[in-house]
Amino acid sequence: MSENLLLVPVFLPIAVGVLVFFIPKMVKGVREALSLLTAAIAFVVVFLIFRMEESHLFISIIEIGDFNLHLDLLSAPLASFILLFATGFGLLISLFSASYMAGKERYKEYYGYFLFALGGTAGVFLANHFLLFLIFWEMVTASLYFLITTGEPRAREGATKSFAMIGASDACLLMGVGILWFLNRTFVISDINLPAEGWLPVLAFLLLMVGSITKAGAVPMHTWIPTASEGAPASVMAYLPAALDKLLGIYLLVMISTKIFVLGYSLGLVLMIIGAVTIIAAVMFAMVQHELPKLLSYHAVSQVGYMVLGIGTLTPIGIVGGLFHMLNNSIYKSCLFLCGGSVEKKSGSNELGDLGGLSRSMPITFITALIAALAISGIPPLNGFASKWLVYQGVLETGKGGSFIFLIAAMFGSALTLASFIKVIYSVFLGQKSKYTEKVTGDSGFAMVFPVVVLAILCLFFGIFYRFPVEQFIAPGVGVSLTPMGIWESPLATILLIAGIALGLIIYWIGRAMRSVRTADTFVGGEKIEAETIRVEGTYFYDTIKELPLMEKFYLSEEKGHFDLYILFGKLRAWITGALQFLHNGILSTYLSWSLLGIIVLLCLSIFLL
Amino acid sequence: MNMALLPSMVAIPLGIAFFTYLLARKSSILADILGNLATFSILVISILLIKTRGVYVIGGWNPPIGINWVLDGLSNLVLVVVALISFAATIFSTRYMEQYTARYKYYSLFLLMVGGMNGVILTGDLFNLFVFLEVASVASYALVAFGCNHEELEASFKYLVLSSIGSTLVLFGVAFVYGATGYLNMASIGGIMATGNQNTILTVAAVLFIVGFCIKAALVPFHPWLPDAHPSAPAPISAMLSGVLIKALGVYALFRILFNVIGLNQLYGTLLIVLGLLSMTVGVFLAVGQWDFKRLLAYHSISQMGYVILGVGLGGYILATGGSSSVAALAILGGIFHLANHAVFKSLLFLSSGSIEYSTGTRQLKEMGGLISIMPVTRTTCSIASLSIAGVPPFNGFWSKLLIVIAAIQAGFHAVAGITILVSFITLISFLKVLRYAFLGELPEKLKNIKESPALMGVAQAILALFCIGMGLLLLPGPREFLLEPAVNALIQGVEYARIVLSGS
């Protein structure tokens, strides 16, 4: 009986998603309510599954010779723990969307695809059959595409690119699954375990790795995320690229690195290099962005680097750290995207230069964004620090001489992240008001504020009590016990930090009360200058980075797409097409000679070979 | 009892074609009614015939002298597919063809083509096959040129020349076989081949058949007529040509003769695999560069036919080399299922392109944009068909491609599987391009006042879209047993066909 419960989080959202398409246009509010209710039921059921014993559901569907496809669902501890988060995000973002998507032109389809993505995600985490896994995986990809198309007209670029790139990685995944079948003669995930040695297993691992890092968005398969952020609804960015796609991609990476394959040092090193390059390259791009969603999306890429780096260490603590960072990142990154959406909805712009001074008119959004920004920058005692700390230890534990380079890259990346978020916080919330932010009078409504507050609280909770999730759920899920880690008593440190901040505030207030300050109008060259014209934009300070000698070339080639596999592949494809079109000159006699040639070749072949 | 219905599959379209030409000159509504009635009745009959197997002897003259019609698993499946697509195309035609004159001629030619195809599918006699091949082909030359613009006439002429060469080669093949064996009946020839009689004349005949049918099926390098001919025809005809004509006249006939009459050997198996891979890759790379919507679709037909040939050829190769018969069956199942799936989604894509052309007056993707808000029905059906052809689950194209890929891997052909997946990916890119330029983005200024195409056209599209969504269910054990598996078995039995047909008559 209890195993039938596994069907609910997968098929309920899909069924309701189909239903949503058939609700007539006139009916209002039902879609939102249905989606919220479905996400809530899925969340509760997943919680029950998570608390249950590991259960297994098996229904045979297709069996043709050696080919089979079964509805084979298994609630492994790690998978159901991550799924709990996935459905939680579904619930929060569904609530946010109810207010955020209201009034947008194509919100009607939005909830259908939203629920498909939720059901697909649940399917991926519960599937114990690789083809079933693949089908649900692809379903999430397709839902992402359609969700992005519900944005502005210019979102078509990002939607197409996302589907194309993830589609390519899904193709790799299918090939990898096929090779795995060839090596093991089974599609059952829990039955596969082989050492990644010899060219075929290594090829299979690399193909599956491409599938996972593209979904998660690591260099060099990351470019769909920044492009998608241009024009896609903020809730979509928070939901898929920031949260669910990370969970899916990194989950698969952990599965193939720990359960499905037994990796050697060199493949681990490949992962570590991908991770380190991702951290640094993406954060460099993030620093110079002017558009809030695009900046956030580059950070979404950069953070994946820590997860891949941690998993690449192949040490228990690194893998656990990578997984924990995945959860933390989904929390603060979707919080940031949702805050961005909230600001955009209120002010009508997401250009950093157009914003400013929102801290007073949107205090809750400000504080939550600040917490999330500090968390992503790895400031203790927030969750980003806790997981980065584990990743650092994992890197150190590999013990090889080169590991210092990775450590430095990771820490440097963290510093640059902080630098980048100082710009965001300053440009959006501090400084002077702009013509967009003047008219903003209050914070967003409950539906948009509640989810970000929950996420910010989770940032704090997972930072201060990080041992609880790590030791209770993640480490047992991976099947390792952690050796005692470096001394980091987060609760104690938090108390000390709070005390320090309080002391600083007291000194600041005392100083402010004792000193008298006079304000005067700006007066230059005999003329009064309007406050508006001397407004300093946060983005301005960071433009100098673009002009640094080496960096200049780097950014220039990035703008031209030299690092973008999508564009490079497009050029190759166009060249092949061009060559073929050159052969098709439209002249009948050419075509006739091809046929003639074909006949001659076939005749020779069959007469001489038979 | 059901066998008595078999002749009507050919008699109804041919008969109504005649009466339409005679009676419906003045009234285009009567032409519409007659056309739809004919396709609807053959759809009903083909469904009634699903479980029937047997041989129908024309005029009581027993083979090898008389002509027999054979209804086995494979012909059964292809008959249903042809009838379904024809029905959807005639529904679509009722409103779409308002742009043209002489509707009675249109429906007569249409039904002649359908009758010819059904004849090719059913016949058990080589010369009879050639006759029906010509009936369907000649009708299709005229239909491609139906608009009578210079572009259409040029395309039709190219098609006529290349396709006639194909027909001639087939005729030569028939003559050679007759000369070598003294029979025209397919089963009787197969009986001789089964005794292992090797003869150079028969080998030459086999090559002539392969080339002739490859031209009809538009496989690379015999394909150049297709990208001109298919886009030039009116949309429902494009749907018929790409959806079923190249399959019935080309692929079906090729499989029937290679597997059941000549008997497959390793060389022919390899040949089919190579032709399949070549068509898949060349077709898809040419398709993705097109900006004319229908021309893009036409190139994809070449590419998708490659999948069918590859799947079945792979199965044949495995059988001929004595590999695992369950893997061979899987490959053939993938190929045959892809044939049916391609018929459905490609016809739907051509109907969608017709619907867009009807509303916007253009086929150029660059002149469209933002149709998402104006043409919701076409957008939905076109998206479903695009995802199907790109192989996105749970739509039908995914299942057949998956079977082919898995079969290739099980047979140890990793590179073949890799190419198959790569082509599928480029197909995805090319349809993302279609969706992006046609439906997403900003609506161009001059398309501000257009409307969604008429409801009846939407109905035709919706029927096919439902099949795109649901056809994956055919793989479930129950439905598989009475539609797909018999078709696969009909090919696997090879030259056993002769014994079954001759004992049945």
CSV table of C-alpha atoms in Angstrom, one decimal, chain B residues 273-475:
chain,number,residue,atom,x,y,z
B,273,ILE,CA,22.0,0.8,-43.2
B,274,VAL,CA,24.4,3.0,-45.3
B,275,LEU,CA,21.5,4.6,-47.3
B,276,GLY,CA,19.7,5.2,-44.1
B,277,LEU,CA,22.6,6.9,-42.3
B,278,LEU,CA,23.4,8.9,-45.4
B,279,SER,CA,19.8,10.1,-45.8
B,280,MET,CA,19.5,10.9,-42.2
B,281,THR,CA,22.6,13.1,-41.9
B,282,VAL,CA,22.5,14.8,-45.4
B,283,GLY,CA,18.8,15.5,-45.1
B,284,VAL,CA,18.9,17.0,-41.6
B,285,PHE,CA,21.9,19.2,-42.3
B,286,LEU,CA,20.1,20.6,-45.4
B,287,ALA,CA,16.9,20.9,-43.5
B,288,VAL,CA,18.2,23.0,-40.7
B,289,GLY,CA,19.5,25.7,-43.1
B,290,GLN,CA,16.2,26.3,-44.8
B,291,TRP,CA,14.0,29.4,-44.3
B,292,ASP,CA,11.1,28.2,-46.3
B,293,PHE,CA,8.9,26.3,-43.8
B,294,LYS,CA,7.7,23.7,-46.3
B,295,ARG,CA,11.1,23.2,-47.8
B,296,LEU,CA,12.5,22.6,-44.4
B,297,LEU,CA,9.8,20.0,-43.7
B,298,ALA,CA,10.5,18.3,-47.1
B,299,TYR,CA,14.2,17.9,-46.2
B,300,HIS,CA,13.2,16.4,-42.9
B,301,SER,CA,11.2,13.8,-44.8
B,302,ILE,CA,14.4,12.6,-46.4
B,303,SER,CA,16.1,12.5,-43.0
B,304,GLN,CA,13.2,10.7,-41.3
B,305,MET,CA,12.9,8.2,-44.1
B,306,GLY,CA,16.5,7.4,-43.2
B,307,TYR,CA,15.5,6.3,-39.7
B,308,VAL,CA,12.9,3.9,-41.2
B,309,ILE,CA,15.4,2.4,-43.6
B,310,LEU,CA,18.1,2.3,-40.9
B,311,GLY,CA,15.9,0.5,-38.4
B,312,VAL,CA,14.6,-2.1,-40.8
B,313,GLY,CA,17.9,-2.5,-42.6
B,314,LEU,CA,19.7,-3.0,-39.2
B,315,GLY,CA,17.1,-5.7,-38.4
B,316,GLY,CA,17.7,-7.3,-41.8
B,317,TYR,CA,21.4,-7.2,-41.4
B,318,ILE,CA,21.2,-8.9,-38.0
B,319,LEU,CA,18.9,-11.6,-39.4
B,320,ALA,CA,21.2,-12.1,-42.4
B,321,THR,CA,24.3,-12.5,-40.3
B,322,GLY,CA,22.6,-14.8,-37.8
B,323,GLY,CA,22.5,-12.4,-34.9
B,324,SER,CA,20.0,-12.3,-32.1
B,325,SER,CA,16.5,-12.4,-33.5
B,326,SER,CA,15.0,-10.5,-30.6
B,327,VAL,CA,17.4,-7.6,-31.4
B,328,ALA,CA,16.5,-7.8,-35.1
B,329,ALA,CA,12.8,-7.7,-34.2
B,330,LEU,CA,13.4,-4.7,-32.0
B,331,ALA,CA,15.2,-2.8,-34.8
B,332,ILE,CA,12.5,-3.7,-37.4
B,333,LEU,CA,9.8,-2.7,-34.9
B,334,GLY,CA,11.5,0.6,-34.4
B,335,GLY,CA,11.7,1.2,-38.2
B,336,ILE,CA,8.2,0.2,-38.9
B,337,PHE,CA,6.8,2.2,-36.0
B,338,HIS,CA,8.8,5.2,-37.1
B,339,LEU,CA,7.2,4.8,-40.5
B,340,ALA,CA,3.7,5.1,-39.0
B,341,ASN,CA,4.8,7.9,-36.6
B,342,HIS,CA,6.5,9.9,-39.3
B,343,ALA,CA,3.3,9.7,-41.4
B,344,VAL,CA,1.4,11.2,-38.6
B,345,PHE,CA,3.7,14.0,-37.4
B,346,LYS,CA,5.0,15.0,-40.8
B,347,SER,CA,1.4,15.3,-42.2
B,348,LEU,CA,0.5,17.3,-39.2
B,349,LEU,CA,3.5,19.6,-39.8
B,350,PHE,CA,2.6,20.1,-43.4
B,351,LEU,CA,-1.0,20.8,-42.5
B,352,SER,CA,0.2,23.3,-39.9
B,353,SER,CA,2.4,25.0,-42.4
B,354,GLY,CA,-0.7,25.1,-44.7
B,355,SER,CA,-2.7,26.6,-42.0
B,356,ILE,CA,-0.1,29.3,-41.4
B,357,GLU,CA,0.2,30.0,-45.1
B,358,TYR,CA,-3.6,30.3,-45.3
B,359,SER,CA,-3.6,32.9,-42.6
B,360,THR,CA,-0.4,34.9,-43.2
B,361,GLY,CA,0.1,34.3,-46.9
B,362,THR,CA,3.7,33.4,-46.5
B,363,ARG,CA,5.9,30.3,-46.1
B,364,GLN,CA,9.0,32.2,-45.2
B,365,LEU,CA,9.9,31.8,-41.5
B,366,LYS,CA,11.6,35.2,-41.5
B,367,GLU,CA,8.4,37.0,-42.4
B,368,MET,CA,6.5,35.4,-39.5
B,369,GLY,CA,6.7,35.9,-35.8
B,370,GLY,CA,4.6,36.2,-32.7
B,371,LEU,CA,1.8,34.0,-34.1
B,372,ILE,CA,1.5,32.4,-30.6
B,373,SER,CA,-1.2,34.9,-29.6
B,374,ILE,CA,-3.1,34.8,-32.9
B,375,MET,CA,-3.1,31.2,-33.9
B,376,PRO,CA,-3.4,29.2,-30.7
B,377,VAL,CA,-4.7,26.0,-32.3
B,378,THR,CA,-2.0,25.9,-35.0
B,379,ARG,CA,0.6,26.7,-32.5
B,380,THR,CA,-0.4,23.9,-30.2
B,381,THR,CA,-0.6,21.3,-33.0
B,382,CYS,CA,2.6,22.5,-34.6
B,383,SER,CA,4.5,22.4,-31.2
B,384,ILE,CA,3.2,18.8,-30.6
B,385,ALA,CA,4.3,17.7,-34.0
B,386,SER,CA,7.7,19.4,-33.7
B,387,LEU,CA,8.4,17.7,-30.4
B,388,SER,CA,7.3,14.4,-31.9
B,389,ILE,CA,9.7,14.7,-34.8
B,390,ALA,CA,12.5,15.9,-32.5
B,391,GLY,CA,12.0,12.8,-30.4
B,392,VAL,CA,10.9,14.4,-27.1
B,393,PRO,CA,9.0,12.1,-24.8
B,394,PRO,CA,6.1,11.2,-24.4
B,395,PHE,CA,5.3,11.9,-28.1
B,396,ASN,CA,5.3,9.2,-30.7
B,397,GLY,CA,8.6,10.0,-32.4
B,398,PHE,CA,10.5,9.5,-29.2
B,399,TRP,CA,9.4,5.8,-28.9
B,400,SER,CA,10.4,4.7,-32.4
B,401,LYS,CA,13.7,6.5,-32.3
B,402,LEU,CA,14.4,5.1,-28.8
B,403,LEU,CA,13.8,1.6,-30.1
B,404,ILE,CA,16.1,2.1,-33.1
B,405,VAL,CA,18.9,3.5,-30.8
B,406,ILE,CA,18.6,0.8,-28.3
B,407,ALA,CA,18.5,-1.9,-31.0
B,408,ALA,CA,21.7,-0.4,-32.5
B,409,ILE,CA,23.4,-0.5,-29.2
B,410,GLN,CA,22.2,-4.0,-28.4
B,411,ALA,CA,23.7,-5.1,-31.7
B,412,GLY,CA,27.0,-3.4,-30.8
B,413,PHE,CA,26.7,-0.7,-33.4
B,414,HIS,CA,27.6,2.2,-31.1
B,415,ALA,CA,28.6,4.6,-33.9
B,416,VAL,CA,25.3,4.0,-35.6
B,417,ALA,CA,23.5,4.8,-32.4
B,418,GLY,CA,25.6,7.9,-31.9
B,419,ILE,CA,24.8,9.2,-35.4
B,420,THR,CA,21.1,8.5,-34.9
B,421,ILE,CA,21.1,10.5,-31.7
B,422,LEU,CA,23.1,13.3,-33.3
B,423,VAL,CA,20.6,13.6,-36.2
B,424,SER,CA,17.8,13.6,-33.7
B,425,PHE,CA,19.5,16.5,-31.9
B,426,ILE,CA,19.9,18.5,-35.1
B,427,THR,CA,16.2,17.8,-35.9
B,428,LEU,CA,15.4,19.3,-32.5
B,429,ILE,CA,17.4,22.4,-33.3
B,430,SER,CA,15.7,22.8,-36.6
B,431,PHE,CA,12.3,22.6,-35.1
B,432,LEU,CA,13.2,25.0,-32.3
B,433,LYS,CA,14.1,27.4,-35.1
B,434,VAL,CA,10.6,26.8,-36.7
B,435,LEU,CA,8.8,27.5,-33.4
B,436,ARG,CA,11.0,30.4,-32.6
B,437,TYR,CA,10.6,32.3,-35.9
B,438,ALA,CA,6.9,31.3,-36.5
B,439,PHE,CA,5.4,31.6,-33.1
B,440,LEU,CA,7.6,33.4,-30.6
B,441,GLY,CA,8.8,36.9,-30.7
B,442,GLU,CA,7.1,40.1,-31.9
B,443,LEU,CA,4.3,40.0,-34.4
B,444,PRO,CA,5.3,41.8,-37.6
B,445,GLU,CA,3.3,45.0,-38.4
B,446,LYS,CA,1.7,43.6,-41.6
B,447,LEU,CA,0.4,40.5,-39.8
B,448,LYS,CA,-1.5,42.5,-37.2
B,449,ASN,CA,-4.9,41.8,-38.7
B,450,ILE,CA,-4.7,38.1,-39.5
B,451,LYS,CA,-7.0,35.5,-38.0
B,452,GLU,CA,-6.7,31.8,-37.0
B,453,SER,CA,-7.4,29.5,-39.9
B,454,PRO,CA,-10.9,28.0,-40.2
B,455,ALA,CA,-12.2,25.5,-37.6
B,456,LEU,CA,-12.4,22.6,-40.0
B,457,MET,CA,-8.7,22.9,-40.7
B,458,GLY,CA,-8.1,23.0,-37.0
B,459,VAL,CA,-10.1,19.7,-36.6
B,460,ALA,CA,-7.9,17.9,-39.1
B,461,GLN,CA,-4.8,19.1,-37.2
B,462,ALA,CA,-6.3,18.2,-33.9
B,463,ILE,CA,-7.0,14.6,-35.0
B,464,LEU,CA,-3.4,14.1,-36.0
B,465,ALA,CA,-2.1,15.8,-32.9
B,466,LEU,CA,-4.1,13.4,-30.7
B,467,PHE,CA,-2.4,10.5,-32.5
B,468,CYS,CA,1.0,12.2,-32.0
B,469,ILE,CA,0.3,12.2,-28.2
B,470,GLY,CA,-1.2,8.8,-27.9
B,471,MET,CA,0.6,6.6,-30.5
B,472,GLY,CA,3.2,5.6,-27.9
B,473,LEU,CA,0.5,3.5,-26.4
B,474,LEU,CA,0.7,1.1,-29.4
B,475,LEU,CA,3.8,-0.3,-27.8
